[in-house]
mmCIF file of C-alpha atoms in Angstrom:
data_model
loop_
_atom_site.group_PDB
_atom_site.id
_atom_site.type_symbol
_atom_site.label_atom_id
_atom_site.label_comp_id
_atom_site.label_asym_id
_atom_site.label_seq_id
_atom_site.Cartn_x
_atom_site.Cartn_y
_atom_site.Cartn_z
ATOM 1 C CA MET A 267 -123.320 1.489 103.822
ATOM 2 C CA SER A 268 -120.000 1.302 105.576
ATOM 3 C CA VAL A 269 -120.495 1.299 109.019
ATOM 4 C CA LEU A 270 -116.085 1.357 110.036
ATOM 5 C CA GLU A 271 -114.221 3.458 107.816
ATOM 6 C CA ILE A 272 -110.031 3.460 107.943
ATOM 7 C CA ASN A 273 -107.853 5.064 105.372
ATOM 8 C CA ASP A 274 -104.492 4.947 105.753
ATOM 9 C CA ILE A 275 -103.749 5.096 109.696
ATOM 10 C CA TYR A 276 -100.104 4.638 110.989
ATOM 11 C CA LYS A 277 -99.129 3.546 114.471
ATOM 12 C CA SER A 278 -95.939 3.440 116.175
ATOM 13 C CA PHE A 279 -94.508 3.469 119.631
ATOM 14 C CA GLY A 280 -91.334 4.838 120.036
ATOM 15 C CA GLU A 281 -89.280 3.289 117.242
ATOM 16 C CA LEU A 282 -91.494 0.414 116.066
ATOM 17 C CA LYS A 283 -93.499 0.938 113.788
ATOM 18 C CA VAL A 284 -96.579 -1.181 114.047
ATOM 19 C CA LEU A 285 -99.475 0.282 111.788
ATOM 20 C CA LYS A 286 -98.254 0.717 107.725
ATOM 21 C CA GLY A 287 -100.685 2.337 106.628
ATOM 22 C CA ILE A 288 -103.991 0.561 106.678
ATOM 23 C CA THR A 289 -107.188 1.555 104.754
ATOM 24 C CA MET A 290 -110.339 -0.738 104.899
ATOM 25 C CA HIS A 291 -113.720 -0.816 105.394
ATOM 26 C CA VAL A 292 -116.812 -2.690 107.266
ATOM 27 C CA ASP A 293 -120.380 -2.673 105.161
ATOM 28 C CA GLU A 294 -123.331 -2.636 107.580
ATOM 29 C CA GLY A 295 -124.142 -6.337 108.178
ATOM 30 C CA GLU A 296 -120.909 -7.567 107.446
ATOM 31 C CA VAL A 297 -118.803 -9.961 109.221
ATOM 32 C CA VAL A 298 -114.960 -9.266 108.831
ATOM 33 C CA ALA A 299 -112.540 -11.564 110.391
ATOM 34 C CA VAL A 300 -109.067 -9.937 110.867
ATOM 35 C CA ILE A 301 -106.448 -12.591 110.549
ATOM 36 C CA GLY A 302 -102.668 -13.322 110.997
ATOM 37 C CA PRO A 303 -99.679 -14.049 113.493
ATOM 38 C CA SER A 304 -99.404 -12.364 116.621
ATOM 39 C CA GLY A 305 -97.174 -9.361 116.595
ATOM 40 C CA GLY A 306 -98.665 -8.606 113.171
ATOM 41 C CA GLY A 307 -100.586 -5.084 114.248
ATOM 42 C CA LYS A 308 -104.288 -7.267 114.550
ATOM 43 C CA SER A 309 -104.754 -5.773 118.245
ATOM 44 C CA THR A 310 -103.270 -2.246 118.266
ATOM 45 C CA LEU A 311 -105.654 -2.207 114.531
ATOM 46 C CA LEU A 312 -108.543 -3.243 117.232
ATOM 47 C CA ARG A 313 -106.934 -0.434 120.159
ATOM 48 C CA CYS A 314 -106.629 2.525 117.105
ATOM 49 C CA ALA A 315 -110.598 1.831 115.915
ATOM 50 C CA THR A 316 -112.192 1.908 119.264
ATOM 51 C CA THR A 317 -110.376 4.886 120.453
ATOM 52 C CA LEU A 318 -108.003 3.155 123.051
ATOM 53 C CA GLU A 319 -105.083 4.326 120.970
ATOM 54 C CA LYS A 320 -104.521 7.105 119.661
ATOM 55 C CA ILE A 321 -103.504 6.983 115.599
ATOM 56 C CA ASP A 322 -100.262 9.005 114.487
ATOM 57 C CA SER A 323 -101.926 9.922 111.164
ATOM 58 C CA GLY A 324 -104.593 8.831 108.906
ATOM 59 C CA LYS A 325 -108.345 8.492 109.831
ATOM 60 C CA ILE A 326 -110.869 6.801 111.320
ATOM 61 C CA THR A 327 -114.863 7.186 110.552
ATOM 62 C CA ILE A 328 -117.975 4.619 112.379
ATOM 63 C CA GLY A 329 -121.004 5.333 111.899
ATOM 64 C CA GLY A 330 -120.364 8.479 109.885
ATOM 65 C CA MET A 331 -118.573 10.481 112.364
ATOM 66 C CA ASP A 332 -114.615 10.330 112.285
ATOM 67 C CA ILE A 333 -112.688 9.999 115.521
ATOM 68 C CA ASP A 334 -111.352 13.515 116.811
ATOM 69 C CA TYR A 335 -109.730 12.604 119.933
ATOM 70 C CA ASN A 336 -110.075 16.436 120.907
ATOM 71 C CA ASN A 337 -113.365 16.832 121.025
ATOM 72 C CA LYS A 338 -114.510 14.918 123.920
ATOM 73 C CA LYS A 339 -118.248 15.065 123.049
ATOM 74 C CA SER A 340 -118.009 13.828 119.625
ATOM 75 C CA LEU A 341 -115.666 11.392 121.181
ATOM 76 C CA SER A 342 -118.038 9.939 123.952
ATOM 77 C CA GLU A 343 -120.661 9.811 120.731
ATOM 78 C CA ILE A 344 -118.563 7.746 119.006
ATOM 79 C CA ARG A 345 -117.959 5.932 121.800
ATOM 80 C CA GLY A 346 -121.857 4.788 122.114
ATOM 81 C CA LYS A 347 -121.825 3.617 118.585
ATOM 82 C CA PHE A 348 -119.770 0.593 119.125
ATOM 83 C CA GLY A 349 -119.485 -2.405 121.395
ATOM 84 C CA LEU A 350 -116.439 -4.081 122.313
ATOM 85 C CA VAL A 351 -114.791 -7.909 123.901
ATOM 86 C CA PHE A 352 -111.498 -8.464 125.176
ATOM 87 C CA GLN A 353 -109.844 -11.720 125.286
ATOM 88 C CA ASN A 354 -110.008 -11.215 129.001
ATOM 89 C CA PHE A 355 -113.678 -9.668 129.775
ATOM 90 C CA ASN A 356 -112.611 -7.101 131.600
ATOM 91 C CA LEU A 357 -115.779 -8.009 134.013
ATOM 92 C CA PHE A 358 -115.812 -5.252 136.698
ATOM 93 C CA PRO A 359 -114.948 -8.359 139.725
ATOM 94 C CA HIS A 360 -117.138 -6.579 142.992
ATOM 95 C CA PHE A 361 -120.047 -6.017 140.563
ATOM 96 C CA SER A 362 -122.377 -8.364 140.061
ATOM 97 C CA VAL A 363 -123.137 -10.098 136.193
ATOM 98 C CA ARG A 364 -126.559 -7.418 136.281
ATOM 99 C CA ARG A 365 -124.638 -4.221 137.426
ATOM 100 C CA ASN A 366 -121.579 -5.169 134.930
ATOM 101 C CA ILE A 367 -124.122 -4.973 132.156
ATOM 102 C CA THR A 368 -126.761 -1.699 133.139
ATOM 103 C CA GLU A 369 -123.806 -0.232 135.030
ATOM 104 C CA ALA A 370 -122.957 1.767 131.456
ATOM 105 C CA LEU A 371 -127.120 1.879 130.156
ATOM 106 C CA VAL A 372 -127.782 3.687 133.718
ATOM 107 C CA SER A 373 -124.500 6.160 134.470
ATOM 108 C CA VAL A 374 -124.100 6.751 130.832
ATOM 109 C CA HIS A 375 -126.522 6.589 128.332
ATOM 110 C CA LYS A 376 -129.185 8.091 131.269
ATOM 111 C CA LYS A 377 -131.773 5.000 131.276
ATOM 112 C CA SER A 378 -134.468 4.143 133.873
ATOM 113 C CA LYS A 379 -133.430 1.531 135.935
ATOM 114 C CA ASP A 380 -136.581 -0.767 134.976
ATOM 115 C CA GLU A 381 -135.329 -0.234 131.813
ATOM 116 C CA ALA A 382 -131.828 -1.173 132.154
ATOM 117 C CA ASN A 383 -133.016 -4.450 133.699
ATOM 118 C CA LYS A 384 -135.231 -5.370 130.950
ATOM 119 C CA ILE A 385 -132.455 -5.126 128.744
ATOM 120 C CA CYS A 386 -130.413 -6.727 130.596
ATOM 121 C CA ASP A 387 -132.811 -9.354 131.366
ATOM 122 C CA ALA A 388 -133.128 -10.055 127.496
ATOM 123 C CA LEU A 389 -129.720 -10.286 127.047
ATOM 124 C CA LEU A 390 -128.848 -12.878 129.601
ATOM 125 C CA GLU A 391 -131.742 -15.048 128.305
ATOM 126 C CA LYS A 392 -130.190 -14.616 124.762
ATOM 127 C CA MET A 393 -127.022 -15.860 126.228
ATOM 128 C CA GLY A 394 -128.465 -18.941 127.873
ATOM 129 C CA LEU A 395 -127.734 -17.372 131.132
ATOM 130 C CA ALA A 396 -131.203 -16.208 132.643
ATOM 131 C CA ASN A 397 -130.792 -17.417 136.212
ATOM 132 C CA LYS A 398 -127.288 -15.389 136.384
ATOM 133 C CA GLY A 399 -128.377 -12.131 136.894
ATOM 134 C CA ASN A 400 -126.790 -11.578 140.918
ATOM 135 C CA THR A 401 -123.877 -14.183 140.449
ATOM 136 C CA TYR A 402 -120.525 -12.289 140.472
ATOM 137 C CA PRO A 403 -117.527 -12.563 137.519
ATOM 138 C CA CYS A 404 -115.510 -14.968 139.800
ATOM 139 C CA ASN A 405 -118.252 -17.205 140.467
ATOM 140 C CA LEU A 406 -118.920 -17.789 136.499
ATOM 141 C CA SER A 407 -116.673 -20.057 133.875
ATOM 142 C CA GLY A 408 -114.346 -18.456 131.857
ATOM 143 C CA GLY A 409 -117.333 -19.525 128.638
ATOM 144 C CA GLN A 410 -120.049 -17.585 131.018
ATOM 145 C CA GLN A 411 -117.936 -14.391 131.620
ATOM 146 C CA GLN A 412 -117.456 -13.882 128.018
ATOM 147 C CA ARG A 413 -120.599 -14.253 127.434
ATOM 148 C CA VAL A 414 -121.664 -11.628 129.708
ATOM 149 C CA SER A 415 -119.272 -9.644 128.345
ATOM 150 C CA ILE A 416 -120.559 -9.890 125.108
ATOM 151 C CA ALA A 417 -123.883 -9.187 126.500
ATOM 152 C CA ARG A 418 -122.593 -5.952 128.059
ATOM 153 C CA ALA A 419 -121.236 -4.631 124.682
ATOM 154 C CA LEU A 420 -124.406 -5.671 122.874
ATOM 155 C CA ALA A 421 -126.942 -3.874 126.152
ATOM 156 C CA THR A 422 -126.145 -0.331 124.542
ATOM 157 C CA SER A 423 -127.508 -1.196 120.727
ATOM 158 C CA PRO A 424 -124.086 -0.407 118.813
ATOM 159 C CA ASP A 425 -123.667 -0.037 115.242
ATOM 160 C CA ILE A 426 -120.547 -2.327 115.622
ATOM 161 C CA LEU A 427 -119.641 -5.312 117.520
ATOM 162 C CA PHE A 428 -115.231 -4.929 118.211
ATOM 163 C CA PHE A 429 -114.088 -8.853 119.449
ATOM 164 C CA ASP A 430 -110.049 -8.627 120.430
ATOM 165 C CA GLU A 431 -109.494 -12.979 120.089
ATOM 166 C CA PRO A 432 -112.227 -14.018 122.013
ATOM 167 C CA THR A 433 -111.841 -16.921 122.713
ATOM 168 C CA SER A 434 -108.132 -17.012 123.278
ATOM 169 C CA ALA A 435 -108.323 -17.435 127.184
ATOM 170 C CA LEU A 436 -110.629 -19.950 127.367
ATOM 171 C CA ASP A 437 -110.204 -23.896 126.388
ATOM 172 C CA PRO A 438 -111.675 -25.901 123.652
ATOM 173 C CA GLU A 439 -115.169 -26.905 125.350
ATOM 174 C CA LEU A 440 -115.783 -23.145 126.395
ATOM 175 C CA THR A 441 -114.630 -21.672 123.185
ATOM 176 C CA ALA A 442 -117.215 -23.811 121.655
ATOM 177 C CA GLY A 443 -120.140 -21.890 123.222
ATOM 178 C CA VAL A 444 -118.417 -18.613 122.709
ATOM 179 C CA LEU A 445 -118.058 -18.975 119.101
ATOM 180 C CA SER A 446 -121.684 -20.151 118.948
ATOM 181 C CA VAL A 447 -122.972 -16.817 120.398
ATOM 182 C CA ILE A 448 -120.968 -15.441 118.053
ATOM 183 C CA ARG A 449 -122.575 -17.581 114.912
ATOM 184 C CA GLU A 450 -125.746 -16.503 115.731
ATOM 185 C CA LEU A 451 -125.061 -12.772 115.973
ATOM 186 C CA ALA A 452 -123.561 -12.806 112.309
ATOM 187 C CA ARG A 453 -126.606 -14.578 111.515
ATOM 188 C CA GLU A 454 -129.155 -11.738 113.450
ATOM 189 C CA LYS A 455 -126.767 -10.078 110.568
ATOM 190 C CA MET A 456 -124.888 -7.759 114.012
ATOM 191 C CA THR A 457 -121.582 -5.610 112.240
ATOM 192 C CA MET A 458 -118.672 -7.538 113.503
ATOM 193 C CA VAL A 459 -115.036 -7.278 113.145
ATOM 194 C CA ILE A 460 -113.130 -9.750 114.871
ATOM 195 C CA VAL A 461 -109.602 -10.385 115.518
ATOM 196 C CA THR A 462 -109.443 -14.093 115.900
ATOM 197 C CA HIS A 463 -107.018 -17.587 115.561
ATOM 198 C CA GLU A 464 -109.566 -19.992 115.020
ATOM 199 C CA MET A 465 -109.537 -20.643 111.268
ATOM 200 C CA SER A 466 -112.323 -22.629 110.690
ATOM 201 C CA PHE A 467 -114.604 -19.721 112.826
ATOM 202 C CA ALA A 468 -113.814 -17.433 110.826
ATOM 203 C CA ARG A 469 -114.042 -19.432 107.312
ATOM 204 C CA ASP A 470 -117.545 -20.546 108.155
ATOM 205 C CA VAL A 471 -118.922 -16.767 109.630
ATOM 206 C CA ALA A 472 -116.856 -13.730 108.390
ATOM 207 C CA ASP A 473 -118.005 -12.904 105.127
ATOM 208 C CA ARG A 474 -114.727 -11.803 104.419
ATOM 209 C CA ILE A 475 -111.131 -12.093 105.987
ATOM 210 C CA ILE A 476 -108.250 -9.669 106.240
ATOM 211 C CA PHE A 477 -105.195 -11.263 106.854
ATOM 212 C CA MET A 478 -102.457 -8.720 108.296
ATOM 213 C CA ASP A 479 -98.726 -9.048 108.948
ATOM 214 C CA GLU A 480 -96.281 -6.164 109.671
ATOM 215 C CA GLY A 481 -98.938 -3.997 110.254
ATOM 216 C CA VAL A 482 -99.586 -4.564 106.516
ATOM 217 C CA ILE A 483 -102.395 -6.157 105.056
ATOM 218 C CA VAL A 484 -101.243 -8.641 102.685
ATOM 219 C CA GLU A 485 -104.838 -10.386 101.355
ATOM 220 C CA GLU A 486 -108.010 -9.770 102.100
ATOM 221 C CA GLY A 487 -110.797 -11.295 99.966
ATOM 222 C CA PRO A 488 -114.200 -13.311 100.254
ATOM 223 C CA ALA A 489 -113.449 -15.844 103.645
ATOM 224 C CA ALA A 490 -113.720 -19.411 102.608
ATOM 225 C CA ASP A 491 -111.937 -18.241 99.426
ATOM 226 C CA LEU A 492 -109.232 -16.991 100.874
ATOM 227 C CA ILE A 493 -108.586 -20.051 103.396
ATOM 228 C CA ASN A 494 -109.324 -22.198 100.963
ATOM 229 C CA ASN A 495 -107.041 -20.454 97.992
ATOM 230 C CA PRO A 496 -105.231 -18.088 99.148
ATOM 231 C CA LYS A 497 -103.241 -15.776 96.478
ATOM 232 C CA MET A 498 -100.475 -14.405 98.435
ATOM 233 C CA ASP A 499 -96.923 -16.266 99.349
ATOM 234 C CA ARG A 500 -97.286 -14.943 102.959
ATOM 235 C CA THR A 501 -100.891 -15.986 103.327
ATOM 236 C CA LYS A 502 -99.953 -19.207 102.294
ATOM 237 C CA GLU A 503 -97.075 -19.893 104.626
ATOM 238 C CA PHE A 504 -99.427 -18.967 106.953
ATOM 239 C CA LEU A 505 -102.471 -21.140 106.587
ATOM 240 C CA ALA A 506 -100.244 -24.132 105.810
ATOM 241 C CA GLY A 507 -100.305 -25.125 109.820
ATOM 242 C CA TYR A 508 -104.130 -25.254 109.899
ATOM 243 C CA SER A 509 -106.526 -27.989 109.050
ATOM 244 C CA ASP A 510 -110.318 -28.366 109.451
#
């Protein structure tokens, strides 16, 4: 069953055409990595899929619901179906780690404080941050902040998780910790779309890879096949600099 369906979407910013007829789907339990050069439309695709940008035309369906920008009630329901992890963490600096994770559970999803705290404790344990609930983001490393961000995205039990270059703001040592968390989620069959520049990670963790350039999908296929044996010249050119 498809958790995400994107049908022929277009998006421009003024004269600049950024997405030019993108069609893709993500099935339940599938991990799809989106790769490609900077400026190719990857992050805009993610922003459209998560309602942060309005598409000009086409259709996006998440968890069986079509995104309708004019229907606030359904938009709110759709936003409850996904989690989003940004490259720059986007944690509330004046909230503790615990409050960053529980705030939406209590205020939006109407969970009791006790219930929200139980969910938070389980997720902090899972992220290797069991003793960090009362810490503020400024006192955490970048890798720890990103793991809090992943915990916050998971707190609402979303149907699908979106990652926008989750390691691009981290050094190699911290990157490894965050990638291991995402690997574990993949083993647990969490449905994910990951925009990434980490080619070996994409090859090893994703079921499928989509290569985007200049607002179109140039090539897609099973992860190892696409990385090891790209068919299109543009994909070959992009991956030429990649080595294990």
